[in-house]
XYZ file of C-alpha atoms in Angstrom:
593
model
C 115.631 130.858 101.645
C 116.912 132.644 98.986
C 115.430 132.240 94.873
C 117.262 129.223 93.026
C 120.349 130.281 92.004
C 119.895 127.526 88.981
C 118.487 129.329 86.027
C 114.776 128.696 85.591
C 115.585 126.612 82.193
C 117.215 124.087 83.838
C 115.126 123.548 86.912
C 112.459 120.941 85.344
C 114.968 119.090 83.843
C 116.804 118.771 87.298
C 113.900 118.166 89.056
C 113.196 115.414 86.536
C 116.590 114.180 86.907
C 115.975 114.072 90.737
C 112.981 112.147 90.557
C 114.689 109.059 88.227
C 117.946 109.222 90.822
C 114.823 108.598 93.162
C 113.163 105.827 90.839
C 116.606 103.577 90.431
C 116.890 104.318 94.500
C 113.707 102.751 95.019
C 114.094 99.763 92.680
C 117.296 99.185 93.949
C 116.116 99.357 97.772
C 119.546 101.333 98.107
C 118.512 103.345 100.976
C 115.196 102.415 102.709
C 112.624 104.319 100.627
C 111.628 106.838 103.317
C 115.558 107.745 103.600
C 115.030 107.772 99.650
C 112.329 110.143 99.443
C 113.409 112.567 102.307
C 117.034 113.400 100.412
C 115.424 114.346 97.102
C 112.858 116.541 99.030
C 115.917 117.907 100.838
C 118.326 118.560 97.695
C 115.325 120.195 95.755
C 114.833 122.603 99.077
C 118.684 123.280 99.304
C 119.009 124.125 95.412
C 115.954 126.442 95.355
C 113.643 124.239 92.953
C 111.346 123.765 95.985
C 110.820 127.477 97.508
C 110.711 127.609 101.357
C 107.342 128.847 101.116
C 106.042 126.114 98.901
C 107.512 123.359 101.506
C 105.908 124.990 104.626
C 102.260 124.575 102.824
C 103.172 120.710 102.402
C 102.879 120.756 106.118
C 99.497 121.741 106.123
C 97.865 119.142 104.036
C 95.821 117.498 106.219
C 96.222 114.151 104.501
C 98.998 113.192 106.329
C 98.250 113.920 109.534
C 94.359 112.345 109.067
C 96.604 108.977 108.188
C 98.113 109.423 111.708
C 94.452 110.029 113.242
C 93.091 106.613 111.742
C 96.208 104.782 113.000
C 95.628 105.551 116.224
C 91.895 104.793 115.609
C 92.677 101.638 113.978
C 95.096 100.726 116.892
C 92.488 101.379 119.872
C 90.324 98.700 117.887
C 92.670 96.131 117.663
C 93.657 97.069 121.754
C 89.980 96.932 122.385
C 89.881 92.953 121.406
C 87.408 94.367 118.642
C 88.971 93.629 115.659
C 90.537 89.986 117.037
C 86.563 89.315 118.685
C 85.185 89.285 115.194
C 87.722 87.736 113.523
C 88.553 85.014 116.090
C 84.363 84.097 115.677
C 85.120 83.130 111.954
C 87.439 81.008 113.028
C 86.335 79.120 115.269
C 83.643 77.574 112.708
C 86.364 76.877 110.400
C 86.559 73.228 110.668
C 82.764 73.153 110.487
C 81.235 75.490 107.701
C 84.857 76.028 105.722
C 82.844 77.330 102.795
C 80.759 79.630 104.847
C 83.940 80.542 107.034
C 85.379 81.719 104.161
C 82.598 83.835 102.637
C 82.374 85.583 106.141
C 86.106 86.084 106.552
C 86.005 87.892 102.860
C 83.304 90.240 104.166
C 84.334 91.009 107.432
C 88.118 91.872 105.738
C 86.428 93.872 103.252
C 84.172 95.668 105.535
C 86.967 96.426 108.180
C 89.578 97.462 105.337
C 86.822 100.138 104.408
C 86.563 102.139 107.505
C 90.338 101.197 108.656
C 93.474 101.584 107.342
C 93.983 98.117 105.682
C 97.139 97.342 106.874
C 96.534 97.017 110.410
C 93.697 95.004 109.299
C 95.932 92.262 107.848
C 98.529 92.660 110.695
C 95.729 91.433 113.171
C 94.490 88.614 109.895
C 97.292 86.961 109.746
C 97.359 84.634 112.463
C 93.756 83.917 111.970
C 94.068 82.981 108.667
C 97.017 81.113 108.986
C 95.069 79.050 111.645
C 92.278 78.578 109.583
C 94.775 77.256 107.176
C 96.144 74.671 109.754
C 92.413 73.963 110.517
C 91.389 73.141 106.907
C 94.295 71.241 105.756
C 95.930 73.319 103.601
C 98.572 75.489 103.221
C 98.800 78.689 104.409
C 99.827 80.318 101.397
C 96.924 79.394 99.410
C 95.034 81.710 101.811
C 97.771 85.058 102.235
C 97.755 86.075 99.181
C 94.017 86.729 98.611
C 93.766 88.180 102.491
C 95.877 90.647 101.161
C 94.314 91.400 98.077
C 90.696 91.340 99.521
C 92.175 94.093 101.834
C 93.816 96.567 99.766
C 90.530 95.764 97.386
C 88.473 96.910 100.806
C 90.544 99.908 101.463
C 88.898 101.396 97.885
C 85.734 101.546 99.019
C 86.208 104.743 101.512
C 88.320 107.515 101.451
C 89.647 106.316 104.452
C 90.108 102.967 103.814
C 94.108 103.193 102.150
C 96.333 106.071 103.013
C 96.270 106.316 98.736
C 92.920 107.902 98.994
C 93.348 109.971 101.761
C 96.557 111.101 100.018
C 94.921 111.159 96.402
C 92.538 113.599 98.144
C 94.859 115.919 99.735
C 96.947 116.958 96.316
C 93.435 117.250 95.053
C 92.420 120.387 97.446
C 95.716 121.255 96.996
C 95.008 122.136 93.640
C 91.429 123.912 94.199
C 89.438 121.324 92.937
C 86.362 119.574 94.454
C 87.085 117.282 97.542
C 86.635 113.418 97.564
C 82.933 112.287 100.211
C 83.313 109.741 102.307
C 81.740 107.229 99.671
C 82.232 108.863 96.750
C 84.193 106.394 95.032
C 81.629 103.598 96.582
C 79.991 102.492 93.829
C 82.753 102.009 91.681
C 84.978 100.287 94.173
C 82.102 98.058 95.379
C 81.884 96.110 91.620
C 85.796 96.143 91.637
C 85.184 94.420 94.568
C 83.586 91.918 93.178
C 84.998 91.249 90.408
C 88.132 91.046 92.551
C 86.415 87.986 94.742
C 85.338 86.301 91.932
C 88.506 86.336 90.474
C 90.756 84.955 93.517
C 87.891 82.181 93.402
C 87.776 80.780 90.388
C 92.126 81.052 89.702
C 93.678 81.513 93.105
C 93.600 78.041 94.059
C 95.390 76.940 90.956
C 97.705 79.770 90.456
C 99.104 79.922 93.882
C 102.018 77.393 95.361
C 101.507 75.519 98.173
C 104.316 76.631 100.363
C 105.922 75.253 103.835
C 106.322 77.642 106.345
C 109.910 79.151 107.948
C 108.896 76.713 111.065
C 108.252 73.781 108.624
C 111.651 74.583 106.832
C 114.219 74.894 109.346
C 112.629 73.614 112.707
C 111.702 70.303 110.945
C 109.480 67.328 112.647
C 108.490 68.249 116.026
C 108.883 64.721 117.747
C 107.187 65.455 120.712
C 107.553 67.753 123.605
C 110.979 69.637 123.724
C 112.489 71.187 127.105
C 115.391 73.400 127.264
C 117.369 72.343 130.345
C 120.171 73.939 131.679
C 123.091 71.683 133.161
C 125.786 72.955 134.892
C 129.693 71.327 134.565
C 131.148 70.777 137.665
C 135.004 70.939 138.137
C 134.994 67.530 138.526
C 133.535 66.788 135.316
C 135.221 64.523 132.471
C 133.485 66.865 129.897
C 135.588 69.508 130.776
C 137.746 70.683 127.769
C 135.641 68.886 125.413
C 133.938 70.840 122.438
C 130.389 71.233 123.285
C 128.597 70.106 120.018
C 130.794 66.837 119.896
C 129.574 65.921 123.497
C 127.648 62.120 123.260
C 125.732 63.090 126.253
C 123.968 66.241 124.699
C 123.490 64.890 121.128
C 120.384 62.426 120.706
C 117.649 62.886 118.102
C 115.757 65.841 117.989
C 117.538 67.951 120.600
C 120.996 70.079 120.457
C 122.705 72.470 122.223
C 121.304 75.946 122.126
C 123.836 77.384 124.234
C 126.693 77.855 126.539
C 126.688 80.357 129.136
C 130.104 81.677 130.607
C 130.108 83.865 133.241
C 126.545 85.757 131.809
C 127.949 85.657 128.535
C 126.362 83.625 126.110
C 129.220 81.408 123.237
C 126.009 80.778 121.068
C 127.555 82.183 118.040
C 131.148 80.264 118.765
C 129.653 76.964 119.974
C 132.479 75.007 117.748
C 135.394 77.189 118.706
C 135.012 76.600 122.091
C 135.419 73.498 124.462
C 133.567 73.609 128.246
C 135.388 74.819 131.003
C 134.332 73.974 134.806
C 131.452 76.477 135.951
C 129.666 76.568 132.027
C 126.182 76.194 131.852
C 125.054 74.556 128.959
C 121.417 75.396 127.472
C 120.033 72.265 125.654
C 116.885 71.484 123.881
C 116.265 67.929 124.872
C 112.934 65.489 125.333
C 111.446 64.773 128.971
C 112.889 61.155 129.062
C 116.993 62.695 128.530
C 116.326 65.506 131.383
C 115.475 62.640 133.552
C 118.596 60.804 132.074
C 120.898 63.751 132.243
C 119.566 64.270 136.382
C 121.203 61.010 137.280
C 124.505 62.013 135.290
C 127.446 62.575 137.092
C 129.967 64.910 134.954
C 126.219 67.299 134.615
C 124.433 68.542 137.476
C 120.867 70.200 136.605
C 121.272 74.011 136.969
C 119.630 75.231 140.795
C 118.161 78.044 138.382
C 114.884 75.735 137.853
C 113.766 73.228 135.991
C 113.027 72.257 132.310
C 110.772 74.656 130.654
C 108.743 73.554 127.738
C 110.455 74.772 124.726
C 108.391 76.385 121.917
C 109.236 77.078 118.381
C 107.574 80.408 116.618
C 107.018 82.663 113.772
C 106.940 86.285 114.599
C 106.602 88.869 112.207
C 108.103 92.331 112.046
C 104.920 94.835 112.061
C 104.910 98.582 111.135
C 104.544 99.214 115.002
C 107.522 97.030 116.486
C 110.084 97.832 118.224
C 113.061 95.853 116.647
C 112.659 97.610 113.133
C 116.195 98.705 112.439
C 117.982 97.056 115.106
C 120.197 94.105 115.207
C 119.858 91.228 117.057
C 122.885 91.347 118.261
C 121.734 94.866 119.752
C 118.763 93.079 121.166
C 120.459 90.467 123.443
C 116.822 88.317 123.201
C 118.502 85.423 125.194
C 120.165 87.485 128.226
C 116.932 89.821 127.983
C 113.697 87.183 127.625
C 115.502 83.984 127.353
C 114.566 83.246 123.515
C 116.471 82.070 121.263
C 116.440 83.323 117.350
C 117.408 80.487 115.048
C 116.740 82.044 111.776
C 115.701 85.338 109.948
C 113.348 85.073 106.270
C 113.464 87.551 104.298
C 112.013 87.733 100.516
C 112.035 83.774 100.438
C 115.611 83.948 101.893
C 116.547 82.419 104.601
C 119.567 84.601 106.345
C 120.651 82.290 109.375
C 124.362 83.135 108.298
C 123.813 87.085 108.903
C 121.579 86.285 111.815
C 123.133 88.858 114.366
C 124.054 91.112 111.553
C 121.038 92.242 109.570
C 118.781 94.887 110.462
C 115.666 94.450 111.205
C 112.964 95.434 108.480
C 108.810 95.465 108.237
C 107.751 92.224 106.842
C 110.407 90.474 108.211
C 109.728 86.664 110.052
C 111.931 85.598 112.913
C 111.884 82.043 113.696
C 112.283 82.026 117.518
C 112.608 79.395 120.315
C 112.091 79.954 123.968
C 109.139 79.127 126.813
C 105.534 80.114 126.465
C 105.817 82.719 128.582
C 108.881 84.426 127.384
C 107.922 84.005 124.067
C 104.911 86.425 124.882
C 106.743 88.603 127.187
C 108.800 89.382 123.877
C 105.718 89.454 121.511
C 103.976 91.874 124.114
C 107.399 93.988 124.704
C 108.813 94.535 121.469
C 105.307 94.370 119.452
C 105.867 91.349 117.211
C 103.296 89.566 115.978
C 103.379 85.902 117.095
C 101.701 83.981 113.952
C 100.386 81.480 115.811
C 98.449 82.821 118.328
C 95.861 85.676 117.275
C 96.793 87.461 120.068
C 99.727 87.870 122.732
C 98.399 90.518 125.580
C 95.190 91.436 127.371
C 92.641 92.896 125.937
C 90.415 96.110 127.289
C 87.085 94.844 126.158
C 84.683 96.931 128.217
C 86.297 100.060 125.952
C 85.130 98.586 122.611
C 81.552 100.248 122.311
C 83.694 103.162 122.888
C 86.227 102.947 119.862
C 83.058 101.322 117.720
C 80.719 104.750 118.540
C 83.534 106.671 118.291
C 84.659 105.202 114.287
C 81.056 104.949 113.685
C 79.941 108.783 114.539
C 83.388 109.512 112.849
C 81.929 108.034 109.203
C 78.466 109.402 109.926
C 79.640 112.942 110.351
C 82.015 112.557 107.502
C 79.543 111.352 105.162
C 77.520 114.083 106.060
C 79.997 116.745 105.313
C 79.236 118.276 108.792
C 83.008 118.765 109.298
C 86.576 118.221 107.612
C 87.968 114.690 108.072
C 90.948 115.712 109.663
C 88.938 117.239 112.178
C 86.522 114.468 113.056
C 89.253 111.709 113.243
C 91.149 114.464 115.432
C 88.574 114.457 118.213
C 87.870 110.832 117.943
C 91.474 110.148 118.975
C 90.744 112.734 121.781
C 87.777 110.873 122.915
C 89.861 107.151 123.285
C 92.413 108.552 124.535
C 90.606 110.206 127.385
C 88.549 107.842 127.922
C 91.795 105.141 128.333
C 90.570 102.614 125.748
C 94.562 102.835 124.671
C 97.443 104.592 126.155
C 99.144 107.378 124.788
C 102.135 105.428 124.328
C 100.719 102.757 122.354
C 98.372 104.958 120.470
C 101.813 106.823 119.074
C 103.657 104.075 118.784
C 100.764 102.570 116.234
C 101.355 105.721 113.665
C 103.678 104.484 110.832
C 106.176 107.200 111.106
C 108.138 106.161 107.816
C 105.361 106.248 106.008
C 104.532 109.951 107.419
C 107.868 110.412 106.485
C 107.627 109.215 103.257
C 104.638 111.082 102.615
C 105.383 114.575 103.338
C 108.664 114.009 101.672
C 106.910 113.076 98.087
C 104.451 115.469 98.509
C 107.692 117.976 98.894
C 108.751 116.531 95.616
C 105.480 116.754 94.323
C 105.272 120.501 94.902
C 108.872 121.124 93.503
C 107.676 118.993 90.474
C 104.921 121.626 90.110
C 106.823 124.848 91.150
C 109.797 124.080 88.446
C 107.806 123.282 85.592
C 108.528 119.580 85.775
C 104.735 118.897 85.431
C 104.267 121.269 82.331
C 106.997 119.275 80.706
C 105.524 116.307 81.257
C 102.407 117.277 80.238
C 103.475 119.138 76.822
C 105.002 115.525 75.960
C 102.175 113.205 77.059
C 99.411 115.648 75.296
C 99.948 115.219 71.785
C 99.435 111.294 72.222
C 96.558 111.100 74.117
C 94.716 114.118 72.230
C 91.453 112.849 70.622
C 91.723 109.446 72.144
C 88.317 108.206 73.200
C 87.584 107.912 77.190
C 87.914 104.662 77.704
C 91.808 104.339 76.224
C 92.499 107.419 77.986
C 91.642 106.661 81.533
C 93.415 103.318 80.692
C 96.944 104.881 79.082
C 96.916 106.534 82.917
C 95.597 103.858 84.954
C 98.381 102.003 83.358
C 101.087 104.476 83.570
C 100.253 104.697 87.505
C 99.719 100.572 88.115
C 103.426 100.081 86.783
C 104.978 103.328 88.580
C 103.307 101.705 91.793
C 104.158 97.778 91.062
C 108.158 99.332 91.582
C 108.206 101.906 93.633
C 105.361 102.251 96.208
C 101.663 103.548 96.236
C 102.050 106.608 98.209
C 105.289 107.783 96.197
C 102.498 107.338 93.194
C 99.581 108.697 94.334
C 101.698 111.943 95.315
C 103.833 112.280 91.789
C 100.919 111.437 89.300
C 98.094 112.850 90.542
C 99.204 116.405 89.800
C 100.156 114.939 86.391
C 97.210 113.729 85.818
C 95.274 117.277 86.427
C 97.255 119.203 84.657
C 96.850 116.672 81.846
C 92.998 116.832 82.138
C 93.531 120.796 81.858
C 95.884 120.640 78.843
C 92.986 118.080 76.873
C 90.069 120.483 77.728
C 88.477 117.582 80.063
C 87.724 116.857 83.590
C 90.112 115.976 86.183
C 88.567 113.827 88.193
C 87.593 111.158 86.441
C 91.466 111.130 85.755
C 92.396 111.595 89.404
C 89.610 108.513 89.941
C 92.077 106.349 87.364
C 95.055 107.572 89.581
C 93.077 106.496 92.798
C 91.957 102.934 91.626
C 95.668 102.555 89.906
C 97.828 103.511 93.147
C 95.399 101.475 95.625
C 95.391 98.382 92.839
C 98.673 96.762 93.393
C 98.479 92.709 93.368
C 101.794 91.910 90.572
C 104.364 92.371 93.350
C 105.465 92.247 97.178
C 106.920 95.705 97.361
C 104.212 97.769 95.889
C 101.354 98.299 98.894
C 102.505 97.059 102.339
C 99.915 94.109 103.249
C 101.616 92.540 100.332
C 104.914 92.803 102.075
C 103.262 91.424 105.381
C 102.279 88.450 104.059
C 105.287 87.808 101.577
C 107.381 85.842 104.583
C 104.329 84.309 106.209
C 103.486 82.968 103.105
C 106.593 81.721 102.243
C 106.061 83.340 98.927
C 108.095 84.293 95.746
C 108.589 87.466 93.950
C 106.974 85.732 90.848
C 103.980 84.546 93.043
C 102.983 87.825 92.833
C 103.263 88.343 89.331
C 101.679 85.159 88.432
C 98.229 85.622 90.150
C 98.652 89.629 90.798
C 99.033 90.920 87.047
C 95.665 89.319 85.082
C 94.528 91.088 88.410
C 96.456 94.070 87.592
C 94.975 94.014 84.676
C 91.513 92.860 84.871
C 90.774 95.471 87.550
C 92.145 98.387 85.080
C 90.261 97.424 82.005
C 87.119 97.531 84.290
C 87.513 100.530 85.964
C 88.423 102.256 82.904
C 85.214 101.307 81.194
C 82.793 102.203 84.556
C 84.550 105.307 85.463
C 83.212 107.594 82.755
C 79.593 106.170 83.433
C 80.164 107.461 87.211
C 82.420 110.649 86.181
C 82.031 111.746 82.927
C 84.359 113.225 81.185
């Protein structure tokens, strides 16, 4: 690639300008934010500001690709039945001890979000708490929130807790500086920790709504077993040339019709343009005493296909791992394919039945679905939704779980004992479950988050056209003359705040990436050490409670939930806040500056 051809005055200013297009873009939600990141990585390569050189070595950071390693590890655990067998024990004393239930759930989320990646950790959560919820009588968003916040809070402890530290880590050896241990930042995250919990306890029941759920909302009362039934008009049938939805003997309280089906194609979507036509079958969602009702009918005649099957009405979340992200359901045929039937779509406390078949598919959606038991699972299982009601929806390879545990737990021993790079002890622990079939290859891929490794060699592109330009001595030159002379305290708090805002919009690996190399060369320019200001960066970029959009578990639970955007800011900002102020003040007792 040949030298910039833009003249070397100009180049931080352009890079600059790059990186705001890329702020409004990820405000905006314009592009999705990996699509974002890539084409400013991309136009920085193409106009020289990034040298070819320069984005080869982002490549080899082994951040990145020790992200990858714990997502497979994290997804054996959960295939194992190891991370569900835990969690399913604190629920089952729910109704019994719901004060010590609780205590246990809060320690076994912050112990798993310590040596996992955190997100995976609320992935498998989320049913449980939700029926906990249902179990103590109270809504389920009084209880999504904090699981959220208790995990992102547990992902601080370890460096490999939250991709931030990992990431946080990498720019750092980037830079020749010291490495992050294993449990370096321990002691510091443990009392945020704490302070954390004590926090959700004493305001989170009074600060956060009591919400229905998307099943509550649209599916309404239940009124008792529901079957769909499938009739078939026979050509001698009055019905025929009637509309279907005006049809006296399918409407009766509770039940509708879900479908017609003409010659394999389903009318769903035209249901009152239509009339019936001699050879339709119509789908309907009836009770047991109409199916009997409907059998002795002579313009209906029950379909030889089978009987009524036990209709079942669900909320299924879109995970990082499933299949649908980006697709349409009118791409995914769920009716002709496993029989189910999507009736709505939430999204950010929307509900978007109207662009049902239209909208892509996007992480942290909920799907409100209808169909059988069975298919409902066959779907879950298939296309790797989470079913919220149900912590889990396939088998289970128990008799592997000492094998993922030794493996994770020889992982953190080694690690802590500096025998051996991170990279390279997750590396062979991936080796080691894989060969010994806890998970299969396919699933083990299919668990790594490949936006976010998208997204994260992408920034760290940016980053390193940032640096190569001059970007970051800009910066710098700017920021130094106002935080010159300023005691510790303020000025671990001017960047812990500087990051916690940058991170509340955008997200906390675009963050980490950007400001950590700010934050170096800022230490460098004030005659102080870095890492006390790269700990401020770490605590900042991990610490996001005052919105849905800034660290993913937030986004998980935002549909579940049934939340608002200013849910978050209500209970997430004194959080925000509280947690900076703290750190700011224990962080030069740990790391002096």
């Amino acid at each position: 690639m040949p030298e910039s051809f833009i003249p070397l005055l100009w180049q931080p200013w352009i890079a600059l300008g790059v990186l705001g297009v890329m702020f409004i873009l990820f405000v905006r939600e314009t592009y999705p934010i990996a699509v974002t990141a890539l084409a400013g990585a991309a136009l920085l390569l193409l106009t020289g500001i990034l040298p070819y050189e320069a984005a080869l070595g982002v490549l080899s950071n082994p951040g990145p690709w020790t992200i990858a390693a714990l997502f497979m590890l994290s997804s054996a655990l959960v295939r194992t039945g190891t991370l569900s067998g835990l969690s399913t024990q604190v629920q089952r004393y729910a109704g019994h001890y719901p004060v010590w239930t609780v205590i246990a759930l809060v320690l076994f989320v912050v112990f798993a979000s310590a040596f996992l990646n955190n997100t995976p950790v609320v992935v498998v959560m989320i049913p449980i708490v939700v029926q906990m919820a249902q179990t103590l009588r109270i809504a389920s968003s009084k209880l999504l929130i904090p699981l959220s916040y208790i995990a992102i809070l547990g992902g601080m402890c370890t460096l490999i807790g939250t991709s931030t530290n990992l990431l946080v880590d990498g720019v750092v050896r980037a830079a020749g500086l010291a490495p992050f241990s294993l449990f370096e930042v321990t002691p510091l995250a443990v009392i945020l920790v704490a302070a954390g919990v004590l926090y959700l306890y004493l305001f989170a029941d009074r600060l956060l709504p009591e919400r229905d759920s998307m099943t509550q909302l649209l599916s309404g009362s239940s009124g008792g077993m529901r079957y769909f039934t499938e009739v078939l008009i026979p050509p001698e049938s009055t019905l025929i040339g009637q509309p279907p939805l005006q049809v006296a003997l399918f409407r009766h309280d509770n039940g509708y019709v879900a479908d017609v089906i003409r010659n394999d194609n389903s009318l769903r979507r035209q249901l009152s343009d239509i009339t019936l036509a001699a050879g339709d079958r119509v789908v309907l969602k009836t009770a047991m005493v109409e199916v009997l009702s409907l059998s002795e009918d002579t313009d209906v005649a029950l379909a030889s296909s089978g009987s009524s099957r036990a209709a079942r009405t669900v909320e299924a979340l879109i995970t990082p791992g499933c299949r649908m992200i980006g697709r349409r359901l009118r791409e995914l045929r769920l009716r002709r394919h496993y029989g189910v039937f999507p009736l709505a779509l939430h999204r950010k406390n929307r509900n978007l039945h109207q662009q049902l078949d239209e909208t892509p598919l996007r992480i942290g959606d909920t799907l409100l679905l209808e169909g059988t038991e069975s298919e409902l699972q066959r779907l879950a299982r298939e296309q790797r939704l989470l079913d919220l009601s149900i912590p889990a929806a396939r088998p289970y390879r128990r008799r592997h779980a000492p094998v993922v545990l030794g493996a994770l737990g020889l992982m953190v021993l080694l690690a802590g004992l500096n025998v051996a790079p991170l990279f390279v002890l997750a590396s062979v622990m991936v080796a080691v479950v894989l060969l010994t079939r806890c998970i299969d290859a396919e699933e083990a891929f299919a668990a790594i988050d490949k936006n976010l490794l998208i997204l994260i060699f992408s920034m760290l592109a940016v980053g390193a056209g940032l640096q190569q330009s001059g970007a970051i001595d800009l910066l710098v030159s700017g920021l130094a003359p106002w935080l010159m002379g300023l005691p510790p305290f303020m000025l671990l708090w001017s960047v812990y705040l500087l990051t916690s805002v940058l991170t509340e919009l955008m997200s906390n690996s675009t963050v980490a990436v950007v400001v950590t190399p700010i934050a170096i060369a800022l230490a460098t320019a004030l005659g102080v050490d870095p890492r006390p200001l790269v700990i401020a960066v770490m605590v900042a970029a991990s610490a996001s409670f005052a919105t849905p959009i800034g660290y993913q578990t937030n986004t998980l639970v935002y549909s579940p939930g049934g939340y608002r955007f200013t849910d978050f800011a209500r209970i997430g900002i004194p959080l925000n806040l509280g947690i900076g102020l703290l750190a700011s003040a224990l962080i030069p007792l740990f790391w002096p500056l």
